[in-house]
PDB file of C-alpha atoms in Angstrom:
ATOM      1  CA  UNK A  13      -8.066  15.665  -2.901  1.00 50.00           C
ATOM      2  CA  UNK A  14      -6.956  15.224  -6.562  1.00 60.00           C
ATOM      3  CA  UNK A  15      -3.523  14.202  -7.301  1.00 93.00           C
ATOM      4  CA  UNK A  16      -4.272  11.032  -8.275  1.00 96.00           C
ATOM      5  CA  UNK A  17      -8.037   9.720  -9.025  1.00 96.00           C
ATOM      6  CA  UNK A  18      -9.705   6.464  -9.744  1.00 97.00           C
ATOM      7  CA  UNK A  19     -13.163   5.879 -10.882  1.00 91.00           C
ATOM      8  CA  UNK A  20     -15.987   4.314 -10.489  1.00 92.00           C
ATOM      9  CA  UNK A  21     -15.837   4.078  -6.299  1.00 94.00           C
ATOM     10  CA  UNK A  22     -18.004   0.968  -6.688  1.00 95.00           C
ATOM     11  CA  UNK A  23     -18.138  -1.501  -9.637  1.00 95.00           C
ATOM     12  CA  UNK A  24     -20.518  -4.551 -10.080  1.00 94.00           C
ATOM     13  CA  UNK A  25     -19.756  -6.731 -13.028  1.00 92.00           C
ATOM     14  CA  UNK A  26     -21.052 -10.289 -13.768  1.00 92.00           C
ATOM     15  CA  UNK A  27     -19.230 -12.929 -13.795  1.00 92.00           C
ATOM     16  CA  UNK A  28     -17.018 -14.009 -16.948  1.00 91.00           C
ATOM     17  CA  UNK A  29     -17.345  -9.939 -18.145  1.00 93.00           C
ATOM     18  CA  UNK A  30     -14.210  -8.287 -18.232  1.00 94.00           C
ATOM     19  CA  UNK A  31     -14.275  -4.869 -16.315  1.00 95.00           C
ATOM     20  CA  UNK A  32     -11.590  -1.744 -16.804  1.00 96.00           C
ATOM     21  CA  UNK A  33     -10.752   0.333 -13.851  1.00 97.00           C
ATOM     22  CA  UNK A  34      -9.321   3.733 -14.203  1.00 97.00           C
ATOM     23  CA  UNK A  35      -6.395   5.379 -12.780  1.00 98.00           C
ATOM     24  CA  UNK A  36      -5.490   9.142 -13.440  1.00 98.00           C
ATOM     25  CA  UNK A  37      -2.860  11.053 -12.205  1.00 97.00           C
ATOM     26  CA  UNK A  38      -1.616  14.854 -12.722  1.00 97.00           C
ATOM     27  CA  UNK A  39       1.393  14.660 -10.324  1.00 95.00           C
ATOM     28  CA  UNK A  40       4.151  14.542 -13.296  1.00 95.00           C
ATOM     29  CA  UNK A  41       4.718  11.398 -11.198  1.00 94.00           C
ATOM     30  CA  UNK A  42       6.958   8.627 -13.640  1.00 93.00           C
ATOM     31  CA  UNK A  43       5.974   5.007 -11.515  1.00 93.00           C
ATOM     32  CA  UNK A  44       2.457   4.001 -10.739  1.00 95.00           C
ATOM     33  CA  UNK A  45       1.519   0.618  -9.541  1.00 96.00           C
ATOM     34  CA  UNK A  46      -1.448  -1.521  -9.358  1.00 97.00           C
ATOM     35  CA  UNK A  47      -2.435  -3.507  -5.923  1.00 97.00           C
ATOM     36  CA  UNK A  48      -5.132  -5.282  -4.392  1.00 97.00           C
ATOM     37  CA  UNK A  49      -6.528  -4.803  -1.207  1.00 94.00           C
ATOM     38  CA  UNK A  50      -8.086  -8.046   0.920  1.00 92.00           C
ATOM     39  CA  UNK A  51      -8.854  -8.279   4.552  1.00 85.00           C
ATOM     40  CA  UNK A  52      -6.190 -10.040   6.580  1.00 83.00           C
ATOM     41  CA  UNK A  53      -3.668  -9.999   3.422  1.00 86.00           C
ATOM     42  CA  UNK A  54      -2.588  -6.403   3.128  1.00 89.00           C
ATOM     43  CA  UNK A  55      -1.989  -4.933  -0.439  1.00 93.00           C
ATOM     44  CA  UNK A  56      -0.767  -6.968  -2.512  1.00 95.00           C
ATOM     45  CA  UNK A  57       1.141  -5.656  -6.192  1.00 95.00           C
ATOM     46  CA  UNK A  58      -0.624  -6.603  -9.283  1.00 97.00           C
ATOM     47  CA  UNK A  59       1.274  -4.434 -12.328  1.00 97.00           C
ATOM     48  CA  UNK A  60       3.171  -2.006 -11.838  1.00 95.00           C
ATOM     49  CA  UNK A  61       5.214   1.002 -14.557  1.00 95.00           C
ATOM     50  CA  UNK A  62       7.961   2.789 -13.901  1.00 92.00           C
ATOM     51  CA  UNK A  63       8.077   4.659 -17.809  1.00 93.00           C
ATOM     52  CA  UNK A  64       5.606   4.893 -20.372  1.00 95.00           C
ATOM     53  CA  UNK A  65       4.733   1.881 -22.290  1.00 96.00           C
ATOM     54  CA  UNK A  66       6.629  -0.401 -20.115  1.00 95.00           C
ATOM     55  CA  UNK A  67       5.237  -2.320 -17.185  1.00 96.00           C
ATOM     56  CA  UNK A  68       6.228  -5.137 -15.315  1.00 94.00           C
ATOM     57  CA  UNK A  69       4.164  -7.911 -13.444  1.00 95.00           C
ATOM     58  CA  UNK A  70       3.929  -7.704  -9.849  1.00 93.00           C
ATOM     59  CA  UNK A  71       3.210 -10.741  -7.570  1.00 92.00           C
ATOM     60  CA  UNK A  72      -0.604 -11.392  -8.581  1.00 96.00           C
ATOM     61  CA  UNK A  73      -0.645 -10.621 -12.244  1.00 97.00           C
ATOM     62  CA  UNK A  74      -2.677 -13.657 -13.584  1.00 97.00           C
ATOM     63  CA  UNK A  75      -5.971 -12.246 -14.497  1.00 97.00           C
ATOM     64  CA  UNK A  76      -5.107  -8.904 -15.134  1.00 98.00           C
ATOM     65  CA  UNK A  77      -3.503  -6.492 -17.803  1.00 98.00           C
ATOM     66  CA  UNK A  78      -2.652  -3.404 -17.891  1.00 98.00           C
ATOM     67  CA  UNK A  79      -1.020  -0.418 -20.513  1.00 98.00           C
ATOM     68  CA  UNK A  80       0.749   2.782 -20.233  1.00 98.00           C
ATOM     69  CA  UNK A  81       0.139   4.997 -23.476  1.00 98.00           C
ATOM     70  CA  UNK A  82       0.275   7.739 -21.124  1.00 97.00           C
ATOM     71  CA  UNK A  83       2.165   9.302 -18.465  1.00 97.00           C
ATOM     72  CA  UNK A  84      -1.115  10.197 -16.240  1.00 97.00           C
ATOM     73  CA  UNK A  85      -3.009   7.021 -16.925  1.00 98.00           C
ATOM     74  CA  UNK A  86      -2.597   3.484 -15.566  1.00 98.00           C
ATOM     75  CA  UNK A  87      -5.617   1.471 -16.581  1.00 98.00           C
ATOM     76  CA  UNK A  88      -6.204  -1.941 -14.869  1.00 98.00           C
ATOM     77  CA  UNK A  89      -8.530  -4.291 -16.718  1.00 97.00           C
ATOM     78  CA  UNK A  90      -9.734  -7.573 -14.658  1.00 96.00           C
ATOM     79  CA  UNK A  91     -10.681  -9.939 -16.921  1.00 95.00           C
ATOM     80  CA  UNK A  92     -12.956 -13.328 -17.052  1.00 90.00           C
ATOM     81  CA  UNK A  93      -9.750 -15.454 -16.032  1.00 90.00           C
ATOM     82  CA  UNK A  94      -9.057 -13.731 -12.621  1.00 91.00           C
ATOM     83  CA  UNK A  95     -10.844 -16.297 -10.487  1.00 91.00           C
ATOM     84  CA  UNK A  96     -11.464 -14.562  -7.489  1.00 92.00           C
ATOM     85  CA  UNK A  97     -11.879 -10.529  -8.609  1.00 95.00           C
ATOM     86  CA  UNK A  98     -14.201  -9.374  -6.188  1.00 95.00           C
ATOM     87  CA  UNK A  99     -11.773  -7.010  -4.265  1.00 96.00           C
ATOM     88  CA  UNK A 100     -10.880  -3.589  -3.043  1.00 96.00           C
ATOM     89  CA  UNK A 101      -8.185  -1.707  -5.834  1.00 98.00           C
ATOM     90  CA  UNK A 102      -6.175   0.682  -5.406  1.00 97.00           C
ATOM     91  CA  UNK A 103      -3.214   2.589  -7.833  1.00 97.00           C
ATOM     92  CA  UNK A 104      -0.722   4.566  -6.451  1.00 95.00           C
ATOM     93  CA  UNK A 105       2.043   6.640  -7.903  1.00 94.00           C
ATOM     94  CA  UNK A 106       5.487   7.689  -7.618  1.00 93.00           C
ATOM     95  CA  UNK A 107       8.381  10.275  -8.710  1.00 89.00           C
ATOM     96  CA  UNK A 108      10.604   7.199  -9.854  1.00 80.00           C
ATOM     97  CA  UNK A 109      10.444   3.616  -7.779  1.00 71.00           C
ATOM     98  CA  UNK A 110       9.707   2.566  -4.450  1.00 68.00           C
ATOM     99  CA  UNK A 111      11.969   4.446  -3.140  1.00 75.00           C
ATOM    100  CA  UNK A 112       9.930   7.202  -3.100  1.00 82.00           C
ATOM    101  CA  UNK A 113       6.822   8.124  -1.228  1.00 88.00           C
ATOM    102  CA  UNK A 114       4.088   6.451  -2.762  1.00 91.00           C
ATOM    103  CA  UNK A 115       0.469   8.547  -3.513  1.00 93.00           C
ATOM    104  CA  UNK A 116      -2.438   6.593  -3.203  1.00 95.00           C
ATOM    105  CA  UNK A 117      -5.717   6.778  -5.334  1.00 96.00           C
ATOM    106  CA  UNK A 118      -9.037   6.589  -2.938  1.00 95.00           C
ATOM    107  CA  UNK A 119      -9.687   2.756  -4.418  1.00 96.00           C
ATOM    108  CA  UNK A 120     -11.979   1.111  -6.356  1.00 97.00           C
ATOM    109  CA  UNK A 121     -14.348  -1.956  -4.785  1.00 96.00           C
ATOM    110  CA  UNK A 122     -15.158  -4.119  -7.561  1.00 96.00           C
ATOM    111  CA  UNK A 123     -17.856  -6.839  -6.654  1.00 95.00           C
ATOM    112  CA  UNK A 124     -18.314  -9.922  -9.487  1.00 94.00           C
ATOM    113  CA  UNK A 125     -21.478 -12.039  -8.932  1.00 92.00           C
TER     114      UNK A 125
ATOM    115  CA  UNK B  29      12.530 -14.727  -0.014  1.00 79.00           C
ATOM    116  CA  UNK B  30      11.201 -11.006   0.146  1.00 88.00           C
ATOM    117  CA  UNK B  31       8.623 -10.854   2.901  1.00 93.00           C
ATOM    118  CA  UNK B  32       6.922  -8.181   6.121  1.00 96.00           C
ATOM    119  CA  UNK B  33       5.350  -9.950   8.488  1.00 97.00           C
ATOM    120  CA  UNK B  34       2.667  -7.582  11.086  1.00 97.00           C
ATOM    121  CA  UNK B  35       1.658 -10.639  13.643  1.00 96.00           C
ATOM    122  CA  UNK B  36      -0.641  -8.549  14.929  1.00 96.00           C
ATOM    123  CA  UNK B  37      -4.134  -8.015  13.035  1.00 95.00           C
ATOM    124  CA  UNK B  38      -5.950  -6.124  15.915  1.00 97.00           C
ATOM    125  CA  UNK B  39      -3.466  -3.867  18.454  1.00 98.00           C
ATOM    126  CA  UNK B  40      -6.218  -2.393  21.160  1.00 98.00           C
ATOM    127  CA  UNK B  41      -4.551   0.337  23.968  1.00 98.00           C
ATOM    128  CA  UNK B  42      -6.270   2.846  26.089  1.00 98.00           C
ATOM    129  CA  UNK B  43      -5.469   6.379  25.351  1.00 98.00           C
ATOM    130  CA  UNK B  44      -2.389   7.820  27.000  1.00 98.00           C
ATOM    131  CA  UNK B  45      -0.484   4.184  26.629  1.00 98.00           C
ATOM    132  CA  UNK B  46       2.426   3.457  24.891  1.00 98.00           C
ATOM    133  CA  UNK B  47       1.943   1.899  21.666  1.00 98.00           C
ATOM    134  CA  UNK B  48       4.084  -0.669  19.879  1.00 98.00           C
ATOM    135  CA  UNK B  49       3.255  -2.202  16.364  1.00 98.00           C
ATOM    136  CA  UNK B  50       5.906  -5.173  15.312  1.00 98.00           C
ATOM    137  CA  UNK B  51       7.156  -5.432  12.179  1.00 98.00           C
ATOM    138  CA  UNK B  52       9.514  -8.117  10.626  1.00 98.00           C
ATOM    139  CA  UNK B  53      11.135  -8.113   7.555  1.00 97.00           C
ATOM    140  CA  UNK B  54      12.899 -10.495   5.212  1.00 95.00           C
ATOM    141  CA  UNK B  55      15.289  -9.659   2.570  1.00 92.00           C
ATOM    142  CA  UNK B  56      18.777 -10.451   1.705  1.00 88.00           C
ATOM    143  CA  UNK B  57      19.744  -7.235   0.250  1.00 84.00           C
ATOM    144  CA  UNK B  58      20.099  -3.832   2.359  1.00 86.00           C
ATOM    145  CA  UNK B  59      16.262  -3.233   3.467  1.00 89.00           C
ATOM    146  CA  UNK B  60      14.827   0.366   3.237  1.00 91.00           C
ATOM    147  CA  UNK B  61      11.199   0.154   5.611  1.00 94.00           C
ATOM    148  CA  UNK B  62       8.586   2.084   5.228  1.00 95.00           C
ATOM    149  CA  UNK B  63       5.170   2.719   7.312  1.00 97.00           C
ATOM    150  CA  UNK B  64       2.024   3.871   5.575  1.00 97.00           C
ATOM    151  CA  UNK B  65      -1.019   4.689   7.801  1.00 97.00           C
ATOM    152  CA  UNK B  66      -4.494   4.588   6.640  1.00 96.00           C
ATOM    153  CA  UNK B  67      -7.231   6.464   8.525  1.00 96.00           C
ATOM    154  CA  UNK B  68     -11.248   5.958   8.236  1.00 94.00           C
ATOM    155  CA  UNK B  69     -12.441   7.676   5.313  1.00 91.00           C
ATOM    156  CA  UNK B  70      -9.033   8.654   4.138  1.00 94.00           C
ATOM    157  CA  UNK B  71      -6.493   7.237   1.430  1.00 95.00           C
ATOM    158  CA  UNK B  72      -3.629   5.578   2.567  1.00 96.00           C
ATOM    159  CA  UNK B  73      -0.247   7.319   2.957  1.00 95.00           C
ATOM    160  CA  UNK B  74       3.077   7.612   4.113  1.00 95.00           C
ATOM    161  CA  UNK B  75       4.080   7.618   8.034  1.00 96.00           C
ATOM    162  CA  UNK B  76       7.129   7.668   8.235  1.00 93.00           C
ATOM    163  CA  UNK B  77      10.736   5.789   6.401  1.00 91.00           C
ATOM    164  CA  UNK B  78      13.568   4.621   8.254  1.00 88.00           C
ATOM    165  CA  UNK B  79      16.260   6.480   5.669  1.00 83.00           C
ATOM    166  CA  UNK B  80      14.491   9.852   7.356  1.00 83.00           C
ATOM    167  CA  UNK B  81      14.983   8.768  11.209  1.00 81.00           C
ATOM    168  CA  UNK B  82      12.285  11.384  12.057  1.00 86.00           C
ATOM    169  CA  UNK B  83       9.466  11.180  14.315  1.00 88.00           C
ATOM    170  CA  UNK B  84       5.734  11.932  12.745  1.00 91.00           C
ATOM    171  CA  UNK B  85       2.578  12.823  14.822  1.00 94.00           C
ATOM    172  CA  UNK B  86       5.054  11.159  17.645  1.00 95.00           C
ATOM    173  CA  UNK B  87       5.596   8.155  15.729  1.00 96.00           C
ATOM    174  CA  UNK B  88       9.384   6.344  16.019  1.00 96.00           C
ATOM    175  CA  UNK B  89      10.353   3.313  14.510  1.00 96.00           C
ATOM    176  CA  UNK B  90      13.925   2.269  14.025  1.00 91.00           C
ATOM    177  CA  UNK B  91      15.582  -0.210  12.322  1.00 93.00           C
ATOM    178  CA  UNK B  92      17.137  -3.078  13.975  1.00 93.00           C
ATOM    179  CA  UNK B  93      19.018  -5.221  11.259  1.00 92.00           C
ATOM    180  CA  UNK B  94      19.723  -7.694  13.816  1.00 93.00           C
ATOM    181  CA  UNK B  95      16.566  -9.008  14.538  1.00 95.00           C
ATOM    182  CA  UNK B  96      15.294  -7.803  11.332  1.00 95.00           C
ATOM    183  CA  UNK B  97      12.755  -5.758  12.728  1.00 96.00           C
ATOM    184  CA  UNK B  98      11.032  -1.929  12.204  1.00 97.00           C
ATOM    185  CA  UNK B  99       8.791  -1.712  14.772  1.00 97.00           C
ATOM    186  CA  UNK B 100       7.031   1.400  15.194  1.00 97.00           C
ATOM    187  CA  UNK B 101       6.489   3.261  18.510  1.00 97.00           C
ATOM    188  CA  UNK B 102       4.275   6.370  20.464  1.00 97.00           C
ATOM    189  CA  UNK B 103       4.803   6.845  23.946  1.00 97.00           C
ATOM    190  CA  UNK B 104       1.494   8.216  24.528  1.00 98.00           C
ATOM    191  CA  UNK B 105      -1.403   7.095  22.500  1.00 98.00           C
ATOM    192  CA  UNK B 106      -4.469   9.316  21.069  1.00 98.00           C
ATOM    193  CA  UNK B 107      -7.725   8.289  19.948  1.00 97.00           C
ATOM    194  CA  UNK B 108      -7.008  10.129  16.468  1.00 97.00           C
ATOM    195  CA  UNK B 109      -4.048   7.422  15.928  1.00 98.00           C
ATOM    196  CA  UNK B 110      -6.496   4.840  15.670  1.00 98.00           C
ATOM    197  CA  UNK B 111      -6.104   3.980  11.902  1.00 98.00           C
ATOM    198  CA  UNK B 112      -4.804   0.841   9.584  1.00 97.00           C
ATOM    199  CA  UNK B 113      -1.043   0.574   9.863  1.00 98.00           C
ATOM    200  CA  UNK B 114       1.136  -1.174   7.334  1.00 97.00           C
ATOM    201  CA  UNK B 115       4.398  -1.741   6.931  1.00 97.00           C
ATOM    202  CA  UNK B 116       6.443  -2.151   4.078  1.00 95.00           C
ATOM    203  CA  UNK B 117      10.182  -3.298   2.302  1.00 94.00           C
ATOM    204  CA  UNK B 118      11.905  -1.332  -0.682  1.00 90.00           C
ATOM    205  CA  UNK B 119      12.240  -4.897  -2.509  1.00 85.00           C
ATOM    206  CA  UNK B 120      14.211  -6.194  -5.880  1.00 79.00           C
ATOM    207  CA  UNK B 121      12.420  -4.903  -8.597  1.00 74.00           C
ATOM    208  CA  UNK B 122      12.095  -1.443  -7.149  1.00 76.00           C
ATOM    209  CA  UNK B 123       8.411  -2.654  -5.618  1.00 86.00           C
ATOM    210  CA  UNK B 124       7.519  -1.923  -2.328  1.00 90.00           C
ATOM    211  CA  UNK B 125       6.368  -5.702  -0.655  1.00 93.00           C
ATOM    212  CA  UNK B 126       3.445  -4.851   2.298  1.00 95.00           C
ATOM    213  CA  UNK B 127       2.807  -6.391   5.105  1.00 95.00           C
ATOM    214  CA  UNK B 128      -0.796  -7.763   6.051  1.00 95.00           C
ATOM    215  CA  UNK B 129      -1.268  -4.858   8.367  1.00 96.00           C
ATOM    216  CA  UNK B 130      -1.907  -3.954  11.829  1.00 97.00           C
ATOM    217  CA  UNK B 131      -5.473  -2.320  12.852  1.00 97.00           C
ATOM    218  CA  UNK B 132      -5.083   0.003  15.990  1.00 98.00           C
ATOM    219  CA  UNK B 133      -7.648   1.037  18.303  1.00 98.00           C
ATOM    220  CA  UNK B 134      -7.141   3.716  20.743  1.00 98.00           C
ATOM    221  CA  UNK B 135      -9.643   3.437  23.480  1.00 97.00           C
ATOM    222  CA  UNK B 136     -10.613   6.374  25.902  1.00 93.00           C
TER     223      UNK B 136
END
């Protein structure tokens, strides 16, 4: 593996804490993207950046914020107002869009109790 | 509206049978498809695209405007195809939109 890596593989936060997921990638890859995994509703896009320090909102953004100070790194912070975090996460990256292949990160499961 | 629709949740075929996952698609622009594949224990990655028109660990799917479908296709099934399948639209924004996805169990 390597490519692209995300850390921890398991998260527990309590509830009302906001939590910061990581997302690292050495591909020289421009785009990465943000998504949330839940059974029965596929991934879903929550941010996503196609240059540095620019991103756009995908179609779940309420809860969430990201930044892009750097090319490699796409950090994803769930905060208290996300009301239903608890949720598989996954980044991904890409040369430039969706055009291209996406690269996927092995995910993140954050549980909030 | 941008939207993939995967009816099925749960596709279930005996090894050595032909294997169809459906895939629908809505978009008013000109759609580019895509099919990512995720197997137990791995990441999730790209099967195939429709731009490419290539077959992939004997994978087809073509595009059928039409009926605004991408439905992807084996002939012969093997137990090491049995994976999470989802299928996905190039939308506005430059953001791929997924479906809900398709699990698919290969039985012997």
């Amino acid at each position: 593996d390597g490519g692209i890596t995300q850390s921890p593989k398991y998260l527990f936060r309590k509830e009302g804490q906001n939590v910061t997921l990581s997302c690292e990638q050495n591909l020289n890859h421009d785009a990465m993207y943000w998504y949330r995994q839940d059974p029965g509703q596929g991934l879903r896009l929550i941010y996503y950046s196609q240059i540095v320090n620019d991103f756009q909102k995908g179609d779940i953004a309420e809860g969430y914020s990201v930044s892009r100070e750097k090319k490699e790194s796409f950090p994803l912070t769930v905060t208290s107002a996300q009301k239903n975090p608890t949720a598989f996460y996954l980044c991904a990256s890409s040369i430039q869009g969706a055009r291209y292949e996406q690269y996927f990160g092995p995910g993140t499961r954050l549980t909030v109790t | 509206a941008q939207r993939v629709t995967q009816p099925e949740k749960l596709l279930s075929v005996f090894k050595g049978a032909p294997v169809e996952l459906k895939c629908n698609y809505s978009y008013s622009g000109s759609p580019e498809l895509f099919w990512y594949v995720q197997y137990s224990r791995q990441r999730l990655q790209l099967l195939l695209r429709h731009i490419s028109r290539e077959s992939i660990k004997g994978f087809t799917a073509d595009l059928n405007k039409g009926e605004t479908s991408f439905h992807l296709k084996k002939p012969f099934a093997q137990e090491e195809d049995s994976a999470m399948y989802y299928c996905a639209l190039r939308a506005y924004g430059n953001k791929l939109v997924f479906g809900a996805g398709t699990i698919l169990r290969v039985k012997s």
